[in-house]
Coordinates of C-alpha atoms and ligand atoms in Angstrom, one line a residue:
M3 CA 14.8 88.3 -26.2
L4 CA 13.4 85.0 -25.2
P5 CA 9.8 83.8 -25.2
S6 CA 7.5 84.5 -22.3
A7 CA 6.6 82.0 -19.7
A8 CA 4.1 79.6 -21.0
Q9 CA 1.5 80.6 -18.5
D10 CA 1.4 84.2 -19.9
L11 CA 0.3 83.2 -23.3
P12 CA -3.1 84.3 -24.8
A13 CA -5.8 81.8 -25.6
I14 CA -5.5 80.2 -29.2
P15 CA -7.4 82.0 -32.0
F16 CA -10.1 79.2 -32.1
V17 CA -11.3 79.9 -28.5
A18 CA -10.0 83.7 -27.9
E19 CA -12.8 86.3 -28.1
D20 CA -12.0 88.4 -31.0
T21 CA -14.0 88.6 -34.3
H22 CA -12.5 87.0 -37.5
L23 CA -12.8 89.4 -40.6
G24 CA -11.7 86.7 -43.2
V25 CA -8.9 86.2 -45.4
A26 CA -10.0 88.6 -48.0
S27 CA -9.1 91.4 -45.5
C28 CA -5.6 90.5 -45.4
A29 CA -5.3 89.7 -49.2
G30 CA -5.2 93.2 -50.7
S31 CA -2.4 93.7 -53.3
S32 CA -0.9 96.4 -51.1
C33 CA -1.3 94.3 -47.9
H34 CA -0.2 90.6 -47.9
G35 CA -1.5 89.9 -51.4
A36 CA 1.5 91.2 -53.5
L37 CA 2.4 88.8 -56.3
E38 CA 6.1 89.2 -55.6
P39 CA 7.9 89.7 -52.3
W40 CA 8.6 93.5 -51.6
T41 CA 12.2 94.6 -51.5
N42 CA 11.5 97.5 -49.1
S43 CA 9.4 96.0 -46.4
T44 CA 10.3 94.1 -43.2
V45 CA 7.8 91.2 -44.1
L46 CA 7.4 89.5 -47.6
Q47 CA 4.0 91.0 -48.4
N48 CA 3.2 88.0 -50.6
E49 CA 2.1 85.8 -47.8
Y50 CA -1.3 85.4 -49.3
I51 CA 0.1 84.1 -52.5
I52 CA 2.3 81.5 -50.7
W53 CA -0.6 80.5 -48.5
E54 CA -3.0 80.3 -51.5
E55 CA -0.6 78.5 -53.8
Q56 CA 1.6 76.3 -51.6
D57 CA 0.2 75.9 -48.2
P58 CA -2.1 72.8 -47.5
H59 CA -4.0 75.0 -45.0
S60 CA -5.7 77.1 -47.8
G61 CA -6.9 73.7 -49.2
A62 CA -8.1 72.3 -45.9
Y63 CA -11.7 72.9 -46.5
K64 CA -11.5 71.6 -50.2
T65 CA -10.3 68.4 -48.7
L66 CA -13.6 68.0 -47.0
L67 CA -15.4 68.0 -50.4
T68 CA -13.4 64.9 -51.7
D69 CA -14.8 61.3 -51.9
E70 CA -12.1 60.3 -49.3
S71 CA -13.6 62.8 -46.8
Q72 CA -17.2 62.0 -47.6
R73 CA -16.4 58.3 -46.9
I74 CA -14.9 59.2 -43.5
A75 CA -18.1 61.2 -42.8
N76 CA -20.5 58.4 -43.8
N77 CA -18.4 55.9 -41.7
L78 CA -19.1 58.0 -38.9
G79 CA -22.9 58.8 -39.6
L80 CA -22.0 62.5 -39.9
G81 CA -23.7 63.5 -43.1
R82 CA -22.0 66.0 -45.4
A83 CA -18.3 66.3 -44.2
E84 CA -18.1 70.0 -45.2
E85 CA -21.0 70.7 -42.9
A86 CA -19.8 68.7 -39.8
D87 CA -18.3 70.8 -37.1
L88 CA -16.3 67.6 -36.1
C89 CA -14.4 68.2 -39.5
L90 CA -14.7 72.0 -39.9
D91 CA -13.2 72.6 -36.4
C92 CA -9.6 71.7 -37.9
H93 CA -10.1 72.0 -41.6
A94 CA -11.4 75.6 -41.4
D95 CA -11.5 78.6 -39.2
N96 CA -14.6 77.4 -37.6
V97 CA -15.2 80.0 -34.9
P98 CA -18.8 80.6 -33.8
V99 CA -21.2 82.6 -36.2
E100 CA -21.1 85.6 -33.7
R101 CA -17.4 85.8 -34.1
R102 CA -17.6 86.0 -38.1
A103 CA -17.5 89.5 -39.7
K104 CA -19.4 90.0 -43.0
G105 CA -16.5 89.1 -45.3
F106 CA -15.7 85.8 -43.5
Q107 CA -15.9 82.6 -45.6
I108 CA -15.8 79.3 -44.0
S109 CA -14.5 78.0 -47.4
D110 CA -11.2 79.7 -47.0
G111 CA -10.3 76.8 -44.9
V112 CA -7.5 77.4 -42.4
G113 CA -7.1 81.1 -43.0
C114 CA -4.7 83.6 -41.7
E115 CA -6.8 84.4 -38.5
A116 CA -6.9 80.7 -37.6
C117 CA -3.4 81.3 -36.7
H118 CA -2.8 84.8 -36.4
G119 CA -5.9 85.6 -34.4
G120 CA -9.2 87.3 -35.0
A121 CA -8.0 90.7 -36.7
V122 CA -11.0 92.9 -35.5
N123 CA -8.9 94.9 -32.9
W124 CA -5.7 95.0 -34.5
L125 CA -6.4 95.3 -38.1
G126 CA -7.0 99.2 -38.0
Q127 CA -3.8 100.1 -36.3
H128 CA -1.9 97.4 -38.4
I129 CA -2.7 99.0 -41.7
S130 CA -2.2 102.5 -40.5
G131 CA 1.4 101.9 -40.1
D132 CA 1.6 103.5 -36.7
A133 CA 1.5 100.2 -34.6
N134 CA 4.3 98.1 -33.9
H135 CA 4.4 94.3 -33.3
K136 CA 4.1 94.9 -29.4
A137 CA 0.9 97.1 -29.9
N138 CA -0.6 94.4 -32.3
L139 CA 0.1 91.6 -29.8
A140 CA -1.7 93.8 -27.1
A141 CA -4.7 94.2 -29.5
G142 CA -5.1 90.3 -30.1
L143 CA -2.5 89.2 -32.9
Y144 CA -1.5 85.7 -31.8
P145 CA 2.3 85.5 -30.8
S146 CA 3.1 82.8 -33.4
E147 CA 6.8 83.8 -33.3
N148 CA 6.9 82.4 -29.7
P149 CA 7.8 78.7 -30.2
V150 CA 5.6 77.7 -27.1
A151 CA 2.5 79.6 -28.3
R152 CA 3.4 78.3 -31.9
A153 CA 3.4 74.6 -30.5
K154 CA 0.2 74.9 -28.8
L155 CA -1.4 76.5 -31.9
C156 CA -0.3 73.9 -34.3
L157 CA -0.9 70.8 -32.0
S158 CA -4.4 72.1 -31.2
C159 CA -5.1 70.8 -34.8
H160 CA -2.2 68.5 -35.4
F161 CA -2.9 66.5 -32.2
G162 CA -6.0 68.1 -30.6
T163 CA -7.4 69.6 -27.4
E164 CA -10.5 69.1 -25.3
D165 CA -12.5 71.0 -28.0
R166 CA -11.3 69.1 -31.2
F167 CA -9.7 65.8 -31.4
V168 CA -9.1 63.1 -34.0
T169 CA -9.8 59.8 -32.1
H170 CA -8.9 56.3 -33.3
R171 CA -12.6 56.0 -34.2
I172 CA -12.0 58.7 -36.7
M173 CA -8.9 57.2 -37.8
G174 CA -10.6 53.9 -38.1
A175 CA -13.2 55.7 -40.4
G176 CA -10.2 56.5 -42.6
H177 CA -8.5 59.8 -41.2
P178 CA -4.8 59.7 -41.8
R179 CA -2.4 59.4 -38.7
M180 CA -1.1 62.6 -37.3
A181 CA 2.5 63.2 -37.2
F182 CA 4.0 66.6 -36.1
E183 CA 7.4 68.0 -35.3
L184 CA 7.4 71.9 -34.7
D185 CA 10.5 72.8 -36.4
T186 CA 10.2 70.6 -39.5
Y187 CA 6.6 71.4 -40.0
T188 CA 7.0 75.1 -39.5
W189 CA 9.4 74.9 -42.7
T190 CA 7.4 72.6 -44.7
Q191 CA 4.2 74.4 -44.3
P192 CA 5.9 76.2 -46.1
A193 CA 6.8 79.2 -43.9
H194 CA 5.9 82.7 -45.4
V195 CA 8.6 84.5 -43.6
V196 CA 12.3 85.0 -44.3
V197 CA 14.2 84.5 -41.2
D198 CA 17.1 87.0 -41.5
D199 CA 19.0 89.6 -39.2
D200 CA 16.0 91.9 -39.6
Y201 CA 13.3 89.2 -38.4
W202 CA 15.7 88.4 -35.3
A203 CA 16.0 92.0 -34.4
R204 CA 12.1 92.3 -34.4
K205 CA 11.1 89.0 -32.9
G206 CA 14.1 87.6 -31.2
T207 CA 16.6 84.8 -32.0
I208 CA 15.2 81.5 -31.6
P209 CA 17.2 78.5 -33.0
S210 CA 15.7 75.3 -34.6
V211 CA 17.0 73.2 -31.7
Q212 CA 14.9 75.4 -29.3
V213 CA 11.9 75.2 -31.5
W214 CA 12.1 71.4 -31.5
A215 CA 12.8 71.1 -27.9
L216 CA 9.6 73.3 -27.0
G217 CA 7.7 71.3 -29.6
Q218 CA 8.6 68.1 -27.9
V219 CA 7.6 69.2 -24.3
V220 CA 4.4 70.8 -25.4
A221 CA 3.5 67.6 -27.3
V222 CA 4.3 65.4 -24.2
D223 CA 2.0 67.8 -22.1
S224 CA -0.9 67.5 -24.7
L225 CA -0.6 63.8 -24.7
L226 CA -0.8 63.7 -21.0
D227 CA -3.6 66.3 -20.8
A228 CA -5.7 64.0 -23.3
M229 CA -5.1 60.9 -21.0
L230 CA -6.3 62.8 -18.1
D231 CA -9.4 64.1 -19.8
P232 CA -12.3 61.8 -18.9
N233 CA -14.0 63.0 -22.4
R234 CA -11.1 61.8 -24.3
N235 CA -9.3 58.9 -22.6
T236 CA -11.8 56.0 -23.2
D237 CA -13.9 54.6 -25.9
G238 CA -16.6 52.3 -24.3
I239 CA -14.7 49.4 -22.6
F240 CA -11.5 50.4 -24.6
P241 CA -8.8 53.0 -23.8
E242 CA -8.5 55.6 -26.5
L243 CA -6.2 53.9 -29.1
V244 CA -4.5 57.0 -30.3
F245 CA -2.4 57.0 -27.1
F246 CA -0.7 53.7 -28.0
D247 CA 1.7 53.2 -30.8
C248 CA -0.3 52.7 -34.1
Y249 CA 2.3 50.1 -35.3
A250 CA 2.1 48.1 -32.3
C251 CA -1.1 46.9 -33.8
H252 CA -0.8 47.8 -37.5
H253 CA 1.8 46.2 -39.4
P254 CA 2.1 43.3 -41.7
L255 CA 2.3 39.9 -39.9
S256 CA 5.2 38.9 -41.9
N257 CA 7.2 41.8 -40.6
I258 CA 8.3 40.6 -37.2
R259 CA 9.9 43.3 -35.2
W260 CA 9.3 43.1 -31.6
A261 CA 12.5 43.7 -29.4
P262 CA 12.9 44.6 -25.8
R263 CA 13.7 48.1 -24.9
D264 CA 15.4 49.7 -21.9
S265 CA 12.6 52.1 -21.4
H266 CA 9.7 49.8 -20.6
E267 CA 9.1 46.2 -19.7
I268 CA 6.0 45.7 -21.9
G269 CA 6.3 42.2 -23.4
P270 CA 5.5 41.0 -26.9
G271 CA 2.1 41.0 -28.2
I272 CA 0.9 43.9 -26.0
P273 CA 0.1 47.4 -27.3
R274 CA 2.7 50.1 -26.2
I275 CA 1.7 53.6 -25.2
Y276 CA 3.0 56.1 -27.8
D277 CA 6.1 57.4 -26.4
A278 CA 8.0 58.9 -29.2
N279 CA 8.0 62.5 -27.9
I280 CA 8.6 61.2 -24.3
I281 CA 11.8 59.7 -25.5
M282 CA 12.8 63.0 -27.4
M283 CA 12.0 64.9 -24.1
R284 CA 14.3 62.4 -22.0
V285 CA 17.2 63.1 -24.4
L286 CA 16.6 66.6 -24.1
L287 CA 16.5 66.6 -20.2
Q288 CA 19.6 64.2 -20.0
R289 CA 21.6 67.4 -21.4
I290 CA 19.6 70.1 -19.6
D291 CA 18.8 68.5 -16.2
P292 CA 20.1 65.0 -15.7
A293 CA 18.5 64.6 -12.4
L294 CA 15.1 65.3 -13.7
A295 CA 15.9 63.2 -16.8
D296 CA 16.2 60.3 -14.3
I297 CA 12.9 61.0 -12.7
V298 CA 11.1 61.2 -16.2
S299 CA 12.6 57.7 -17.1
I300 CA 11.2 56.2 -14.0
K301 CA 7.8 58.1 -14.4
S302 CA 7.5 57.1 -18.1
K303 CA 8.3 53.5 -17.2
A304 CA 5.8 53.7 -14.7
L305 CA 3.2 55.0 -17.4
H306 CA 4.0 52.0 -19.6
Q307 CA 3.6 49.5 -16.9
A308 CA 0.5 51.2 -15.7
S309 CA -1.2 50.2 -19.1
L310 CA -1.1 46.6 -17.9
Q311 CA -3.0 47.3 -14.8
G312 CA -6.0 49.5 -15.9
Y313 CA -7.4 52.9 -16.4
D314 CA -7.0 54.3 -12.8
A315 CA -3.4 53.2 -12.8
V316 CA -2.8 55.0 -16.2
I317 CA -4.4 58.1 -14.9
D318 CA -2.2 58.1 -11.8
A319 CA 0.8 57.5 -13.8
A320 CA 0.0 60.2 -16.3
R321 CA -0.5 62.6 -13.5
G322 CA 2.7 61.6 -12.0
L323 CA 4.7 62.4 -15.3
K324 CA 2.9 65.6 -15.7
D325 CA 3.7 66.7 -12.0
A326 CA 7.4 65.7 -12.6
T327 CA 7.6 67.8 -15.7
E328 CA 5.7 70.7 -14.2
G329 CA 7.5 74.1 -15.3
I330 CA 9.7 72.5 -17.8
I331 CA 8.1 74.3 -20.8
S332 CA 8.9 77.8 -19.1
R333 CA 12.5 76.5 -18.2
L334 CA 13.3 75.4 -21.6
A335 CA 11.7 78.6 -23.1
S336 CA 14.3 80.6 -21.2
H337 CA 17.2 78.3 -21.6
S338 CA 19.9 79.6 -24.0
F339 CA 20.8 76.6 -26.0
T340 CA 24.5 76.8 -26.8
A341 CA 26.6 75.0 -29.4
A342 CA 27.7 72.3 -27.0
D343 CA 24.0 71.6 -26.2
T344 CA 23.1 71.1 -29.9
K345 CA 26.0 68.8 -30.4
A346 CA 25.2 66.8 -27.2
L347 CA 21.5 66.6 -28.1
L348 CA 22.5 65.2 -31.6
A349 CA 24.7 62.6 -30.0
G350 CA 21.9 61.8 -27.4
I351 CA 19.4 61.2 -30.1
L352 CA 21.7 58.8 -31.9
T353 CA 22.7 57.0 -28.6
E354 CA 19.2 56.5 -27.8
G355 CA 18.5 54.8 -31.2
L356 CA 21.7 52.8 -31.3
S357 CA 20.5 51.3 -27.8
G358 CA 17.3 50.0 -29.5
E359 CA 14.8 52.7 -28.6
Y360 CA 13.5 53.1 -32.2
V361 CA 12.0 49.9 -32.8
D362 CA 8.7 51.5 -33.4
Y363 CA 8.3 53.7 -36.5
A364 CA 7.1 57.0 -34.7
A365 CA 10.1 57.2 -32.6
A366 CA 12.2 56.8 -35.7
E367 CA 10.5 59.4 -37.4
Q368 CA 10.7 62.0 -34.6
A369 CA 14.4 61.1 -34.3
T370 CA 14.9 61.8 -38.0
M371 CA 13.2 65.2 -37.7
A372 CA 15.1 66.1 -34.4
A373 CA 18.6 65.4 -36.2
S374 CA 17.4 67.6 -39.0
A375 CA 16.5 70.7 -36.6
M376 CA 20.0 70.0 -34.8
L377 CA 21.9 70.1 -38.1
Q378 CA 20.0 73.1 -39.2
T379 CA 20.9 75.0 -36.0
M380 CA 24.6 74.0 -36.4
A381 CA 24.6 75.5 -39.8
D382 CA 22.8 78.6 -38.9
D383 CA 25.1 79.1 -35.7
D384 CA 28.2 78.5 -38.2
M385 CA 29.4 75.5 -36.2
I386 CA 29.7 73.7 -39.4
S387 CA 30.3 75.0 -42.9
R388 CA 27.7 75.0 -45.5
A389 CA 29.7 72.1 -47.3
K390 CA 29.7 70.0 -44.1
Y391 CA 25.9 70.7 -43.7
M392 CA 25.2 69.4 -47.1
E393 CA 27.4 66.3 -46.5
L394 CA 25.7 65.5 -43.3
S395 CA 22.1 66.2 -44.7
A396 CA 23.0 63.7 -47.5
V397 CA 23.8 61.1 -44.8
L398 CA 20.6 62.0 -42.9
D399 CA 18.6 61.2 -46.0
D400 CA 19.2 57.7 -45.5
C401 CA 17.2 57.9 -42.4
Y402 CA 14.5 59.7 -44.2
T403 CA 14.6 56.9 -46.8
V404 CA 13.9 54.3 -44.3
I405 CA 11.0 56.1 -42.7
E406 CA 9.5 57.0 -46.0
K407 CA 6.8 54.3 -45.8
D408 CA 5.4 53.6 -42.2
E409 CA 4.0 50.2 -42.9
S410 CA 7.2 48.7 -44.4
Y411 CA 9.5 50.3 -41.6
N412 CA 12.4 48.1 -40.8
P413 CA 14.2 49.0 -37.6
R414 CA 17.5 47.3 -38.7
Q415 CA 17.7 49.4 -41.6
F416 CA 17.1 52.4 -39.4
L417 CA 19.9 51.4 -37.2
A418 CA 22.4 50.9 -40.1
A419 CA 21.4 54.6 -41.2
L420 CA 22.0 55.9 -37.7
Q421 CA 25.4 54.2 -37.4
K422 CA 26.4 55.9 -40.6
L423 CA 25.3 59.2 -39.4
Q424 CA 27.1 58.7 -36.1
S425 CA 30.5 58.1 -37.9
A426 CA 29.9 61.1 -40.2
I427 CA 29.5 63.3 -37.1
Q428 CA 32.4 61.9 -35.2
S429 CA 34.8 64.4 -36.7
L430 CA 32.8 67.3 -35.3
Ligands
HEC16 C1 -7.1 75.1 -37.5 C2 -6.2 73.9 -37.6 C3 -4.9 73.9 -37.9 C4 -3.8 74.7 -37.3 C5 -4.0 75.8 -36.2 C6 -2.5 74.3 -38.1 N1 -2.8 73.4 -38.9 FE1 -1.4 72.6 -40.0 N2 -3.0 71.4 -41.0 C7 -4.2 71.4 -40.7 C8 -5.0 70.6 -41.7 C9 -6.5 70.4 -41.6 C10 -4.0 70.1 -42.4 C11 -4.4 69.0 -43.7 C12 -4.8 70.0 -44.8 C13 -5.4 69.2 -46.0 O1 -4.5 68.8 -46.8 O2 -6.5 69.3 -46.3 C14 -2.8 70.8 -42.1 C15 -1.5 70.3 -42.8 C16 -0.3 70.8 -42.5 C17 1.0 70.5 -43.1 C18 1.2 69.5 -44.2 C19 1.3 68.1 -43.7 C20 1.5 67.0 -44.6 O3 1.6 65.9 -44.3 O4 1.7 67.3 -45.9 C21 1.8 71.1 -42.3 C22 3.5 71.0 -42.7 C23 1.3 71.7 -41.4 N3 -0.1 71.6 -41.5 C24 2.0 72.6 -40.4 C25 1.4 73.4 -39.4 C26 2.1 74.3 -38.5 C27 3.5 74.5 -38.5 C28 1.2 74.9 -37.7 C29 1.3 75.9 -36.6 C30 2.0 77.1 -37.2 C31 -0.1 74.4 -38.1 N4 0.1 73.5 -39.2 C32 -1.4 74.8 -37.7 C33 -4.7 72.2 -39.6 C34 -4.3 73.0 -38.9
HEC17 C1 -8.0 67.7 -34.5 C2 -8.1 68.3 -35.9 C3 -8.7 67.4 -36.9 C4 -10.0 67.1 -37.0 C5 -11.1 67.0 -36.0 C6 -10.2 66.5 -38.3 N1 -9.1 66.7 -39.1 FE1 -8.6 65.8 -40.9 N2 -6.7 66.6 -40.8 C7 -6.2 67.2 -39.7 C8 -4.7 67.4 -39.9 C9 -3.8 68.1 -39.0 C10 -4.4 66.6 -41.2 C11 -3.1 66.7 -41.8 C12 -2.4 65.4 -41.1 C13 -1.1 65.3 -41.8 O1 -0.9 65.0 -43.0 O2 -0.1 65.3 -41.0 C14 -5.7 66.1 -41.6 C15 -5.8 65.5 -42.8 C16 -7.0 65.0 -43.4 C17 -7.2 64.3 -44.6 C18 -6.0 64.0 -45.6 C19 -5.9 65.2 -46.5 C20 -4.7 65.0 -47.5 O3 -4.2 66.1 -48.0 O4 -4.2 64.1 -47.8 C21 -8.6 64.2 -44.8 C22 -9.2 63.5 -46.0 C23 -9.2 64.6 -43.7 N3 -8.3 65.1 -42.7 C24 -10.6 64.7 -43.4 C25 -11.3 65.0 -42.3 C26 -12.6 64.7 -42.2 C27 -13.6 64.1 -43.0 C28 -12.8 65.2 -40.7 C29 -14.2 65.0 -39.9 C30 -14.6 63.6 -39.7 C31 -11.6 65.5 -40.2 N4 -10.6 65.6 -41.2 C32 -11.5 65.9 -38.9 C33 -6.9 67.7 -38.5 C34 -8.1 67.2 -38.3
HEC18 C1 -1.1 77.5 -40.1 C2 -0.8 78.8 -39.5 C3 -0.7 79.9 -40.2 C4 -1.5 80.5 -41.2 C5 -2.8 79.8 -41.8 C6 -0.9 81.8 -41.7 N1 0.3 82.1 -41.0 FE1 1.3 83.8 -41.0 N2 2.7 82.9 -39.9 C7 2.6 81.6 -39.2 C8 3.8 81.3 -38.6 C9 4.1 80.2 -37.7 C10 4.6 82.6 -38.7 C11 6.2 82.7 -38.4 C12 6.3 82.9 -36.9 C13 6.0 84.5 -36.7 O1 6.9 85.4 -37.1 O2 5.1 84.8 -36.2 C14 3.8 83.6 -39.6 C15 4.3 84.8 -39.9 C16 3.6 85.7 -40.6 C17 4.0 86.9 -41.0 C18 5.2 87.8 -40.2 C19 6.4 87.8 -41.0 C20 7.5 88.5 -40.4 O3 8.7 88.6 -41.0 O4 7.4 89.1 -39.2 C21 3.1 87.7 -41.6 C22 3.1 89.0 -42.1 C23 2.1 86.6 -41.9 N3 2.3 85.4 -41.3 C24 0.9 86.9 -42.6 C25 -0.1 85.8 -43.0 C26 -1.1 86.0 -43.8 C27 -1.6 87.2 -44.6 C28 -2.0 84.7 -43.9 C29 -3.1 84.4 -44.7 C30 -3.1 84.6 -46.1 C31 -1.1 83.8 -42.9 N4 -0.1 84.4 -42.4 C32 -1.5 82.4 -42.6 C33 1.4 80.9 -39.3 C34 0.4 81.0 -40.2
HEC19 C1 -4.5 48.2 -29.6 C2 -4.4 48.2 -31.0 C3 -4.5 49.4 -32.0 C4 -3.9 50.6 -32.0 C5 -2.7 50.8 -31.0 C6 -4.2 51.2 -33.0 N1 -5.2 50.7 -33.7 FE1 -6.0 51.3 -35.5 N2 -7.4 49.7 -35.5 C7 -7.3 48.7 -34.5 C8 -8.4 47.7 -34.7 C9 -8.7 46.6 -33.8 C10 -9.1 48.2 -35.8 C11 -10.2 47.7 -36.5 C12 -9.7 46.8 -37.8 C13 -10.8 46.4 -38.7 O1 -11.9 47.1 -38.6 O2 -10.6 45.6 -39.6 C14 -8.3 49.4 -36.3 C15 -8.7 50.2 -37.3 C16 -7.9 51.3 -38.0 C17 -8.1 51.8 -39.2 C18 -9.0 51.3 -40.2 C19 -8.6 50.1 -41.1 C20 -9.7 49.5 -41.9 O3 -9.1 48.4 -42.5 O4 -10.7 50.0 -42.0 C21 -7.1 52.9 -39.3 C22 -6.8 53.7 -40.6 C23 -6.5 52.9 -38.2 N3 -6.9 51.8 -37.4 C24 -5.2 53.7 -37.8 C25 -4.6 53.9 -36.5 C26 -3.6 54.7 -36.3 C27 -3.4 55.9 -37.1 C28 -3.1 54.4 -34.9 C29 -2.3 55.2 -34.1 C30 -2.6 56.6 -33.8 C31 -4.0 53.3 -34.6 N4 -4.9 52.8 -35.6 C32 -3.6 52.5 -33.3 C33 -6.4 48.6 -33.5 C34 -5.4 49.4 -33.1

């Protein structure tokens, strides 16, 4: 079973119409609040405990009570952070009051229904044991197993939409930078599912490499939508700076790193458009559709060059790239990724870096997470042994070490780490 076309997906829980009942209605000890995983159930049943104890989403509202958050809110003239919709929209399940049932508590943070959808119409049949997953979906359960739906869900907070968005102004007030890669973040959340034969039988087999791929194209699409949105693409006389590479402006003056790149002709001393996901998408298309990859190279270069000309040029170029990639999400959702695809994609990620494309931190960060998703797929598909996977992961750890601190990122060290990884995979 493969994920359905992107256009058939339901609205994300934040904007769908269903009423949210609150975390307490999922947390019963005979529901998802078991202390230990059940052995006789298809799902773990201790999802609540994992969420409560290990998942940062359960603490997202509490974050708003900290001095750090209050400082951000003060800098923006917002009053209390925990009362500001601007913050609550992502740090809690901030649906309108009329969509909150009696037991709902905003202080639960990013609760179950912020991701799984308002439960009002599916909870009854779901606990009766009569319904199956398909019936639950029909009653409003959000299809988080579908990587496109999941990418849209996660990115709606981890990048933003027309309804909620962390601007450079909010970052300037002290909000951390947003980084996201769908496959890696799915596991580090941490996941409260065990992906095994039973899971695959119920929900379909979707390899890490495909989750990665869809995460990249949805991220590019979200970036282009924001660039095309007149409410989000400017701040006074300035363009919205989150569309640019943070480290083009923010790094110590002593750390000189500018170098020319094939993918644009933006000279030294000029901010560059943030293109880490676009680079990843290009690597992906070089394998899946080389002709389209060439078009995307031309269109993304045009987007970079347009930033030298002005807003109208950027909007035209963003639309050009969006039109060129129209339908690509659905195509990748129905593509069956083969072992040869995974191998070629890993090689493509390395080649791109060795040709000097990862001068900027965010690209190195994305490339590292991409390589990790690919090694994972190789191990899951038995393309490599467990021992080989451990060996290659240890080599990849060098890349992780180089990207550990964004501000002291050194592209030359990253290049050396990539070269080591390339020699290590030569024998595959
Ligand atoms: C309603 C908004 C929202 C949605 C939807 C959402 N997140 Fe988050 N996520 C947050 C917030 C807010 C934080 C920061 C929590 C904190 O520390 O206060 C966060 C933190 C995280 C972190 C920890 C990041 C770090 O640097 O430690 C991971 C991993 C993560 N989210 C993964 C995901 C994934 C995967 C999805 C989609 C399945 C997702 N999130 C959906 C709001 C959201
Ligand atoms: C578009 C969604 C969004 C909005 C709006 C938003 N945040 Fe966040 N916030 C996030 C996500 C996602 C993270 C986790 C980032 C990461 O680590 O990758 C986060 C992280 C944080 C952190 C760091 C938490 C930690 O554990 O280190 C603080 C503090 C914070 N946000 C405060 C605020 C405040 C205050 C506001 C309102 C002015 C706000 N946020 C608005 C999504 C949002
Ligand atoms: C930040 C988003 C997010 C939050 C919050 C969240 N989940 Fe999930 N949940 C996911 C994702 C992603 C998956 C994996 C994909 C899938 O199977 O749907 C998942 C899967 C599940 C599954 C299915 C496991 C299976 O094997 O089929 C259950 C059950 C579940 N979550 C329950 C909960 C409960 C209960 C809560 C609240 C205590 C919760 N989730 C909170 C994102 C979230
Ligand atoms: C075009 C250049 C440019 C880009 C690109 C840019 N910024 Fe900024 N940033 C600035 C300027 C200018 C300031 C204001 C500096 C000051 O007040 O001292 C600033 C301020 C900040 C501050 C507050 C610093 C302070 O000392 O108070 C943070 C945090 C920040 N930016 C984060 C980011 C992040 C994260 C990104 C990428 C998503 C980003 N910036 C992209 C130019 C940029």
